[in-house]
Amino acid sequence: MTGALVTTVILVILVLIILMVLFTFIPVGLWISALAAGVNIGIFSLIGMRLRRVAPARIVNPQIKAHKAGLGLTTSQLEAHYLAGGNVDRVVNALIAAERAAIPLRFERAAAIDLAGRDVLQAVQMSVNPKVIQTPVVSAVAQNGIELRVIARVTVRANIDRLVGGAGEETIIARVGEGIVTSIGSSTSHANVLENPDVISQAVLNKGLDSGTAFEILSIDIADVDVGKNIGAQLQTDQAEADKRIAQAKAEERRAMAVAREQEMKASVQEMRAKVVESEAEVPLALATALKEGKLGVMDYYNLQNVIADTRMRDNIAVTAKGDEPEASNPKK
């Protein structure tokens, strides 16, 4: 009796273990939920999902929501998107939101958007409720040289047809900033922009900045306009300072050249004086040669000395009359 009881207990435990393994591998509860929701899915399909390493809950629960919303999606479509690495639940939620908002969106399109890395549910919500993008401070200069600092708010709506391959918010902000700079730069005066800031928004909006992007620009509103620096005057001041430095450099160059030329002339004068002294040193030799050869007499020599002495005396008298020091006697004499 005891042996039969132990055997019975062991059999019961084995049956419970087998049932637990089966219920773990075969999602019977999920299958019952699908049948209760009216989704026709077989138990072997769920077992096949397990074999394909697909979480059945990731497929069945979104399919139940899609069935209740009347989308008519099949298990194969959802499983294929899951195996491709997509988010099935987000795609189904986006399709339901698009259906309620009367936005035409097919499953293939939503799956492509999801696989491209875009949040398809957020895109649908943005199509219903537009988003406001605020640009950073954009600095631009009018033609009169006054800087203006502008902040704009761009109201955009997601364009579902261009979500795949379309540019993002960064491109919108960059294009709007470029349009603001161009519009202010074409204004003759900053006062015109301050009086009519809507001129900027209209000019930027007419440029078609949403081309090639995943958004549709609804409006561009100028939130704030501040007057900055007088860039034109600052540039003129900088240019004048640069011109002054160039002129100073050229003047310094000319002064250096003049000083060098002066030194060259002084050296040239000293060289000529040396030649004069050298020539004067040859005069006594020439006189001695003339006396020796008889070409010059003694009286002629004394008369020449008298003339030189008389000339020097007259020079000393002229210098004294002017209040200057008399010239020193000739050291050669």
Short mmCIF file of C-alpha atoms in Angstrom, two decimals:
data_model
loop_
_atom_site.label_atom_id
_atom_site.label_comp_id
_atom_site.label_asym_id
_atom_site.label_seq_id
_atom_site.Cartn_x
_atom_site.Cartn_y
_atom_site.Cartn_z
CA MET A 1 0.00 0.00 0.00
CA THR A 2 2.78 2.38 0.88
CA GLY A 3 4.67 1.61 -2.34
CA ALA A 4 1.56 2.24 -4.46
CA LEU A 5 0.98 5.57 -2.70
CA VAL A 6 4.52 6.71 -3.34
CA THR A 7 4.22 5.71 -6.98
CA THR A 8 0.96 7.66 -7.29
CA VAL A 9 2.51 10.75 -5.73
CA ILE A 10 5.49 10.55 -8.06
CA LEU A 11 3.20 10.20 -11.08
CA VAL A 12 1.15 13.20 -9.96
CA ILE A 13 4.29 15.27 -9.53
CA LEU A 14 5.54 14.25 -12.99
CA VAL A 15 2.18 15.13 -14.53
CA LEU A 16 2.23 18.52 -12.82
CA ILE A 17 5.76 19.18 -14.06
CA ILE A 18 4.82 18.18 -17.60
CA LEU A 19 1.73 20.41 -17.47
CA MET A 20 3.80 23.32 -16.16
CA VAL A 21 6.32 22.89 -18.97
CA LEU A 22 3.56 22.64 -21.56
CA PHE A 23 1.75 25.70 -20.23
CA THR A 24 5.06 27.56 -20.19
CA PHE A 25 5.93 26.61 -23.76
CA ILE A 26 2.36 26.75 -25.04
CA PRO A 27 0.66 30.06 -24.09
CA VAL A 28 -2.76 28.60 -23.43
CA GLY A 29 -3.86 31.67 -21.50
CA LEU A 30 -2.92 33.92 -24.40
CA TRP A 31 -4.75 31.63 -26.81
CA ILE A 32 -7.89 31.78 -24.64
CA SER A 33 -7.64 35.61 -24.53
CA ALA A 34 -7.39 35.74 -28.32
CA LEU A 35 -10.42 33.47 -28.73
CA ALA A 36 -12.38 35.55 -26.25
CA ALA A 37 -11.54 38.72 -28.24
CA GLY A 38 -12.61 37.12 -31.50
CA VAL A 39 -9.13 36.76 -32.95
CA ASN A 40 -8.87 33.50 -34.83
CA ILE A 41 -5.41 32.18 -34.02
CA GLY A 42 -4.54 28.52 -33.59
CA ILE A 43 -2.63 26.96 -30.77
CA PHE A 44 -0.13 25.56 -33.25
CA SER A 45 0.52 29.08 -34.55
CA LEU A 46 1.50 30.09 -31.04
CA ILE A 47 3.76 27.03 -30.77
CA GLY A 48 5.33 28.01 -34.11
CA MET A 49 6.04 31.48 -32.72
CA ARG A 50 7.85 29.89 -29.81
CA LEU A 51 9.91 27.81 -32.20
CA ARG A 52 10.75 30.92 -34.25
CA ARG A 53 11.80 32.68 -31.03
CA VAL A 54 8.98 35.17 -31.27
CA ALA A 55 7.29 36.27 -28.05
CA PRO A 56 3.62 35.43 -28.67
CA ALA A 57 2.43 38.22 -26.36
CA ARG A 58 4.21 40.79 -28.61
CA ILE A 59 2.06 39.59 -31.52
CA VAL A 60 -1.25 38.50 -30.01
CA ASN A 61 -1.89 41.54 -27.78
CA PRO A 62 -1.36 44.09 -30.61
CA GLN A 63 -3.49 41.93 -32.91
CA ILE A 64 -6.31 41.95 -30.37
CA LYS A 65 -6.14 45.78 -30.27
CA ALA A 66 -6.07 45.95 -34.06
CA HIS A 67 -9.05 43.60 -34.32
CA LYS A 68 -11.07 45.62 -31.85
CA ALA A 69 -10.21 48.79 -33.83
CA GLY A 70 -11.31 47.14 -37.06
CA LEU A 71 -7.92 47.33 -38.79
CA GLY A 72 -7.92 43.77 -40.11
CA LEU A 73 -4.24 43.02 -39.64
CA THR A 74 -3.00 39.46 -39.97
CA THR A 75 -0.69 37.53 -37.69
CA SER A 76 1.83 37.09 -40.51
CA GLN A 77 2.14 40.87 -41.01
CA LEU A 78 2.74 41.54 -37.35
CA GLU A 79 5.17 38.63 -36.95
CA ALA A 80 7.14 39.67 -40.04
CA HIS A 81 7.50 43.20 -38.68
CA TYR A 82 8.60 41.83 -35.31
CA LEU A 83 11.22 39.60 -36.90
CA ALA A 84 12.51 42.62 -38.88
CA GLY A 85 13.25 44.38 -35.60
CA GLY A 86 10.22 46.67 -35.51
CA ASN A 87 8.02 47.70 -32.62
CA VAL A 88 4.69 46.00 -33.35
CA ASP A 89 2.79 47.57 -30.47
CA ARG A 90 3.83 51.12 -31.48
CA VAL A 91 2.87 50.53 -35.11
CA VAL A 92 -0.56 49.23 -34.14
CA ASN A 93 -1.12 52.17 -31.80
CA ALA A 94 -0.13 54.57 -34.61
CA LEU A 95 -2.55 52.87 -37.03
CA ILE A 96 -5.36 53.11 -34.49
CA ALA A 97 -4.62 56.81 -33.86
CA ALA A 98 -4.47 57.49 -37.61
CA GLU A 99 -7.78 55.65 -38.11
CA ARG A 100 -9.48 57.74 -35.44
CA ALA A 101 -8.04 60.98 -36.86
CA ALA A 102 -9.04 60.06 -40.44
CA ILE A 103 -5.41 60.12 -41.56
CA PRO A 104 -4.70 57.69 -44.43
CA LEU A 105 -1.95 55.38 -43.19
CA ARG A 106 -1.37 51.81 -44.37
CA PHE A 107 0.39 49.15 -42.34
CA GLU A 108 3.23 48.86 -44.85
CA ARG A 109 3.88 52.60 -44.62
CA ALA A 110 3.76 52.62 -40.83
CA ALA A 111 6.08 49.60 -40.66
CA ALA A 112 8.56 51.30 -43.03
CA ILE A 113 8.54 54.45 -40.90
CA ASP A 114 9.11 52.40 -37.75
CA LEU A 115 11.97 50.43 -39.29
CA ALA A 116 13.55 53.69 -40.49
CA GLY A 117 13.99 54.70 -36.85
CA ARG A 118 11.17 57.22 -36.69
CA ASP A 119 8.52 57.23 -33.97
CA VAL A 120 5.46 56.62 -36.12
CA LEU A 121 3.08 57.11 -33.20
CA GLN A 122 4.62 60.49 -32.39
CA ALA A 123 4.40 61.40 -36.09
CA VAL A 124 0.68 60.64 -36.15
CA GLN A 125 0.15 62.61 -32.94
CA MET A 126 2.13 65.52 -34.43
CA SER A 127 -0.07 65.40 -37.53
CA VAL A 128 -3.10 65.90 -35.29
CA ASN A 129 -1.46 68.26 -32.79
CA PRO A 130 1.25 70.42 -34.50
CA LYS A 131 4.52 70.99 -32.68
CA VAL A 132 6.19 74.33 -31.95
CA ILE A 133 9.96 74.48 -32.50
CA GLN A 134 11.81 77.46 -31.03
CA THR A 135 14.95 78.54 -32.81
CA PRO A 136 18.05 79.70 -30.94
CA VAL A 137 19.02 83.37 -31.05
CA VAL A 138 19.70 84.29 -34.68
CA SER A 139 22.05 87.26 -35.17
CA ALA A 140 21.70 89.25 -38.42
CA VAL A 141 22.85 92.69 -39.62
CA ALA A 142 20.74 95.16 -41.60
CA GLN A 143 22.18 97.26 -44.40
CA ASN A 144 22.73 100.21 -42.06
CA GLY A 145 25.09 98.07 -39.96
CA ILE A 146 22.86 97.54 -36.90
CA GLU A 147 22.75 94.00 -35.50
CA LEU A 148 19.40 92.40 -34.64
CA ARG A 149 18.95 89.30 -32.47
CA VAL A 150 15.83 87.34 -33.36
CA ILE A 151 14.08 84.36 -31.77
CA ALA A 152 11.41 82.64 -33.86
CA ARG A 153 8.83 79.94 -33.12
CA VAL A 154 8.11 77.57 -35.99
CA THR A 155 4.83 75.62 -35.93
CA VAL A 156 5.24 72.36 -37.86
CA ARG A 157 3.08 69.38 -38.63
CA ALA A 158 4.47 65.94 -39.43
CA ASN A 159 4.25 64.93 -43.07
CA ILE A 160 3.78 61.18 -42.94
CA ASP A 161 4.48 60.71 -46.63
CA ARG A 162 7.96 62.25 -46.20
CA LEU A 163 8.93 60.71 -42.88
CA VAL A 164 11.09 58.11 -44.63
CA GLY A 165 14.08 59.97 -46.09
CA GLY A 166 12.93 63.42 -44.95
CA ALA A 167 15.14 65.80 -42.97
CA GLY A 168 14.51 66.43 -39.29
CA GLU A 169 14.05 69.38 -36.96
CA GLU A 170 17.70 70.47 -37.21
CA THR A 171 17.25 71.17 -40.92
CA ILE A 172 14.10 73.22 -40.25
CA ILE A 173 15.91 75.30 -37.62
CA ALA A 174 18.92 75.85 -39.91
CA ARG A 175 16.76 76.89 -42.87
CA VAL A 176 14.64 79.25 -40.79
CA GLY A 177 17.80 80.84 -39.36
CA GLU A 178 19.21 81.30 -42.85
CA GLY A 179 15.94 82.86 -44.01
CA ILE A 180 15.94 85.29 -41.08
CA VAL A 181 19.52 86.37 -41.80
CA THR A 182 18.70 86.89 -45.50
CA SER A 183 15.51 88.81 -44.77
CA ILE A 184 17.16 91.16 -42.25
CA GLY A 185 20.22 91.59 -44.47
CA SER A 186 18.02 92.78 -47.34
CA SER A 187 16.38 95.46 -45.14
CA THR A 188 17.74 98.97 -45.62
CA SER A 189 17.35 99.82 -41.94
CA HIS A 190 16.86 97.91 -38.71
CA ALA A 191 13.99 100.27 -37.88
CA ASN A 192 11.93 98.75 -40.68
CA VAL A 193 12.33 95.32 -39.13
CA LEU A 194 11.45 96.58 -35.66
CA GLU A 195 8.31 98.27 -37.01
CA ASN A 196 7.11 95.24 -38.97
CA PRO A 197 8.59 91.99 -37.65
CA ASP A 198 5.96 90.03 -39.57
CA VAL A 199 7.84 90.96 -42.75
CA ILE A 200 10.54 88.50 -41.67
CA SER A 201 8.08 85.66 -41.04
CA GLN A 202 6.27 86.21 -44.34
CA ALA A 203 9.53 86.39 -46.31
CA VAL A 204 10.85 83.23 -44.66
CA LEU A 205 7.55 81.37 -45.00
CA ASN A 206 7.36 82.10 -48.73
CA LYS A 207 10.71 80.41 -49.34
CA GLY A 208 9.29 76.88 -49.02
CA LEU A 209 11.71 75.84 -46.30
CA ASP A 210 9.89 72.56 -45.60
CA SER A 211 10.86 71.10 -48.96
CA GLY A 212 12.56 67.73 -48.52
CA THR A 213 11.84 67.58 -44.79
CA ALA A 214 9.56 65.35 -42.75
CA PHE A 215 7.48 68.33 -41.66
CA GLU A 216 5.09 70.88 -43.06
CA ILE A 217 5.62 74.42 -41.81
CA LEU A 218 2.32 75.99 -40.79
CA SER A 219 3.56 79.33 -39.48
CA ILE A 220 6.68 81.21 -38.44
CA ASP A 221 6.20 83.69 -35.62
CA ILE A 222 8.81 86.17 -34.43
CA ALA A 223 8.89 85.82 -30.65
CA ASP A 224 11.56 88.40 -29.80
CA VAL A 225 13.68 91.03 -31.58
CA ASP A 226 16.54 92.78 -29.76
CA VAL A 227 18.92 95.44 -31.05
CA GLY A 228 22.55 94.39 -30.78
CA LYS A 229 25.80 96.13 -31.63
CA ASN A 230 26.49 98.66 -34.36
CA ILE A 231 28.45 96.21 -36.45
CA GLY A 232 28.89 98.68 -39.33
CA ALA A 233 30.52 101.31 -37.10
CA GLN A 234 32.64 98.67 -35.41
CA LEU A 235 33.85 97.39 -38.78
CA GLN A 236 34.66 100.93 -39.91
CA THR A 237 36.54 101.55 -36.67
CA ASP A 238 38.49 98.34 -37.08
CA GLN A 239 39.26 99.24 -40.70
CA ALA A 240 40.40 102.72 -39.71
CA GLU A 241 42.61 101.24 -36.98
CA ALA A 242 44.08 98.81 -39.50
CA ASP A 243 44.70 101.62 -41.99
CA LYS A 244 46.38 103.68 -39.27
CA ARG A 245 48.67 100.81 -38.37
CA ILE A 246 49.54 100.31 -42.03
CA ALA A 247 50.28 104.04 -42.40
CA GLN A 248 52.40 103.98 -39.25
CA ALA A 249 54.32 100.99 -40.53
CA LYS A 250 54.94 102.68 -43.87
CA ALA A 251 56.01 105.91 -42.12
CA GLU A 252 58.38 103.95 -39.91
CA GLU A 253 59.74 102.26 -43.00
CA ARG A 254 60.32 105.63 -44.70
CA ARG A 255 61.95 107.02 -41.53
CA ALA A 256 64.26 104.03 -41.32
CA MET A 257 65.16 104.49 -44.99
CA ALA A 258 65.81 108.22 -44.39
CA VAL A 259 68.04 107.46 -41.40
CA ALA A 260 69.92 104.91 -43.44
CA ARG A 261 70.28 107.39 -46.30
CA GLU A 262 71.53 110.03 -43.86
CA GLN A 263 74.14 107.66 -42.52
CA GLU A 264 75.17 106.81 -46.05
CA MET A 265 75.54 110.53 -46.89
CA LYS A 266 77.59 111.13 -43.73
CA ALA A 267 79.85 108.27 -44.66
CA SER A 268 80.12 109.65 -48.19
CA VAL A 269 81.05 113.12 -46.81
CA GLN A 270 83.72 111.61 -44.59
CA GLU A 271 85.04 109.69 -47.55
CA MET A 272 85.21 112.89 -49.67
CA ARG A 273 86.93 114.76 -46.81
CA ALA A 274 89.48 111.99 -46.60
CA LYS A 275 90.14 112.35 -50.30
CA VAL A 276 90.49 116.17 -49.90
CA VAL A 277 92.96 115.69 -47.02
CA GLU A 278 94.84 113.18 -49.11
CA SER A 279 94.94 115.61 -52.04
CA GLU A 280 96.07 118.49 -49.78
CA ALA A 281 98.88 116.31 -48.45
CA GLU A 282 100.26 116.09 -51.97
CA VAL A 283 100.51 119.90 -52.33
CA PRO A 284 103.75 120.33 -50.27
CA LEU A 285 105.29 117.45 -52.21
CA ALA A 286 104.34 119.10 -55.47
CA LEU A 287 105.81 122.42 -54.30
CA ALA A 288 109.03 120.72 -53.20
CA THR A 289 109.31 118.99 -56.58
CA ALA A 290 108.66 122.26 -58.41
CA LEU A 291 111.36 124.05 -56.36
CA LYS A 292 113.82 121.23 -56.96
CA GLU A 293 113.21 121.20 -60.71
CA GLY A 294 113.33 124.98 -60.94
CA LYS A 295 109.75 125.37 -62.07
CA LEU A 296 108.96 127.52 -59.02
CA GLY A 297 111.18 130.25 -57.58
CA VAL A 298 111.74 131.09 -53.95
CA MET A 299 110.02 134.46 -54.30
CA ASP A 300 107.05 132.80 -55.91
CA TYR A 301 106.81 130.47 -52.96
CA TYR A 302 106.93 133.37 -50.44
CA ASN A 303 104.32 135.29 -52.41
CA LEU A 304 102.06 132.23 -52.31
CA GLN A 305 102.50 131.94 -48.55
CA ASN A 306 101.66 135.66 -48.16
CA VAL A 307 98.48 135.19 -50.19
CA ILE A 308 97.47 132.18 -48.03
CA ALA A 309 98.15 134.09 -44.82
CA ASP A 310 96.22 137.12 -46.06
CA THR A 311 93.25 134.93 -47.02
CA ARG A 312 93.25 133.21 -43.62
CA MET A 313 93.35 136.56 -41.85
CA ARG A 314 90.39 137.83 -43.86
CA ASP A 315 88.46 134.65 -42.99
CA ASN A 316 89.19 135.10 -39.28
CA ILE A 317 88.05 138.71 -39.41
CA ALA A 318 84.79 137.68 -41.14
CA VAL A 319 84.13 134.98 -38.59
CA THR A 320 84.85 137.30 -35.67
CA ALA A 321 82.44 139.86 -37.09
CA LYS A 322 79.69 137.23 -36.99
CA GLY A 323 80.38 136.44 -33.32
CA ASP A 324 81.89 133.03 -33.93
CA GLU A 325 85.15 131.64 -32.75
CA PRO A 326 88.07 132.35 -35.08
CA GLU A 327 89.23 129.46 -37.17
CA ALA A 328 92.17 127.58 -35.76
CA SER A 329 95.47 127.92 -37.48
CA ASN A 330 96.39 125.43 -40.10
CA PRO A 331 98.12 122.59 -38.31
CA LYS A 332 100.16 121.89 -41.38
CA LYS A 333 101.75 125.32 -41.27
#
